[in-house]
GROMACS .gro file of C-alpha atoms in nm:
model
   97
    1UNK     CA    1   0.000   0.000   0.000
    2UNK     CA    2   0.268   0.250   0.100
    3UNK     CA    3   0.485   0.132  -0.187
    4UNK     CA    4   0.201   0.195  -0.436
    5UNK     CA    5   0.150   0.541  -0.293
    6UNK     CA    6   0.519   0.620  -0.330
    7UNK     CA    7   0.516   0.497  -0.689
    8UNK     CA    8   0.216   0.715  -0.759
    9UNK     CA    9   0.389   1.021  -0.614
   10UNK     CA   10   0.700   0.953  -0.820
   11UNK     CA   11   0.485   0.916  -1.129
   12UNK     CA   12   0.310   1.248  -1.056
   13UNK     CA   13   0.645   1.421  -1.002
   14UNK     CA   14   0.779   1.287  -1.331
   15UNK     CA   15   0.470   1.408  -1.515
   16UNK     CA   16   0.509   1.753  -1.369
   17UNK     CA   17   0.878   1.768  -1.454
   18UNK     CA   18   0.808   1.652  -1.808
   19UNK     CA   19   0.527   1.902  -1.849
   20UNK     CA   20   0.561   2.068  -2.193
   21UNK     CA   21   0.681   2.427  -2.194
   22UNK     CA   22   0.406   2.535  -2.432
   23UNK     CA   23   0.143   2.425  -2.183
   24UNK     CA   24   0.323   2.608  -1.903
   25UNK     CA   25   0.320   2.923  -2.115
   26UNK     CA   26  -0.049   2.875  -2.182
   27UNK     CA   27  -0.115   2.837  -1.809
   28UNK     CA   28   0.083   3.154  -1.743
   29UNK     CA   29  -0.121   3.343  -2.002
   30UNK     CA   30  -0.448   3.216  -1.857
   31UNK     CA   31  -0.337   3.310  -1.507
   32UNK     CA   32  -0.245   3.659  -1.629
   33UNK     CA   33  -0.583   3.700  -1.794
   34UNK     CA   34  -0.754   3.592  -1.475
   35UNK     CA   35  -0.563   3.858  -1.281
   36UNK     CA   36  -0.656   4.122  -1.539
   37UNK     CA   37  -1.023   4.029  -1.513
   38UNK     CA   38  -1.008   4.049  -1.134
   39UNK     CA   39  -0.845   4.392  -1.150
   40UNK     CA   40  -1.115   4.507  -1.390
   41UNK     CA   41  -1.387   4.382  -1.156
   42UNK     CA   42  -1.250   4.555  -0.848
   43UNK     CA   43  -1.103   4.869  -1.004
   44UNK     CA   44  -1.297   4.949  -1.322
   45UNK     CA   45  -1.649   4.891  -1.192
   46UNK     CA   46  -1.637   5.182  -0.945
   47UNK     CA   47  -1.491   5.401  -1.219
   48UNK     CA   48  -1.771   5.305  -1.457
   49UNK     CA   49  -2.029   5.390  -1.188
   50UNK     CA   50  -1.864   5.728  -1.131
   51UNK     CA   51  -1.863   5.800  -1.505
   52UNK     CA   52  -2.234   5.714  -1.531
   53UNK     CA   53  -2.309   5.938  -1.232
   54UNK     CA   54  -2.117   6.228  -1.388
   55UNK     CA   55  -2.292   6.176  -1.723
   56UNK     CA   56  -2.631   6.196  -1.550
   57UNK     CA   57  -2.523   6.509  -1.365
   58UNK     CA   58  -2.402   6.673  -1.686
   59UNK     CA   59  -2.724   6.588  -1.869
   60UNK     CA   60  -2.935   6.728  -1.584
   61UNK     CA   61  -2.726   7.047  -1.579
   62UNK     CA   62  -2.761   7.073  -1.955
   63UNK     CA   63  -3.140   7.040  -1.932
   64UNK     CA   64  -3.145   7.308  -1.660
   65UNK     CA   65  -2.949   7.540  -1.887
   66UNK     CA   66  -3.188   7.475  -2.173
   67UNK     CA   67  -3.486   7.557  -1.949
   68UNK     CA   68  -3.350   7.894  -1.829
   69UNK     CA   69  -3.528   8.200  -1.957
   70UNK     CA   70  -3.329   8.435  -2.182
   71UNK     CA   71  -3.458   8.741  -1.991
   72UNK     CA   72  -3.251   8.639  -1.694
   73UNK     CA   73  -2.935   8.663  -1.901
   74UNK     CA   74  -3.031   8.984  -2.074
   75UNK     CA   75  -3.034   9.170  -1.740
   76UNK     CA   76  -2.682   9.048  -1.670
   77UNK     CA   77  -2.562   9.131  -2.020
   78UNK     CA   78  -2.666   9.495  -1.985
   79UNK     CA   79  -2.398   9.535  -1.719
   80UNK     CA   80  -2.131   9.393  -1.947
   81UNK     CA   81  -2.210   9.570  -2.272
   82UNK     CA   82  -1.910   9.651  -2.482
   83UNK     CA   83  -1.787  10.004  -2.450
   84UNK     CA   84  -1.660  10.206  -2.744
   85UNK     CA   85  -1.331  10.256  -2.560
   86UNK     CA   86  -1.030  10.040  -2.629
   87UNK     CA   87  -0.964   9.745  -2.398
   88UNK     CA   88  -0.654   9.919  -2.261
   89UNK     CA   89  -0.856  10.223  -2.154
   90UNK     CA   90  -1.121  10.000  -1.996
   91UNK     CA   91  -0.853   9.813  -1.803
   92UNK     CA   92  -0.694  10.137  -1.691
   93UNK     CA   93  -1.032  10.270  -1.573
   94UNK     CA   94  -1.092   9.949  -1.376
   95UNK     CA   95  -0.751   9.973  -1.213
   96UNK     CA   96  -0.807  10.335  -1.114
   97UNK     CA   97  -1.140  10.264  -0.950
   0.00000   0.00000   0.00000
């Protein structure tokens, strides 16, 4: 019984030692792919959720901008109308005040 077990272990060891290199390379590639998939699961999923959240926020902000009345902006634009003076004179007047 013990002798058979030892022979079996020796046989398993020989099989592992004689394992073809191409299959070892294939196992290494599969292991690497598994690690990449795990990284994607734990790292990319939160990023994808954050991107979706930001996209929703941008679309809601865009719809709010589209719903604003133009009169609200026209009052603000009156304050910033272009003056006939040159930009240098306007800057100088702002610095003096």
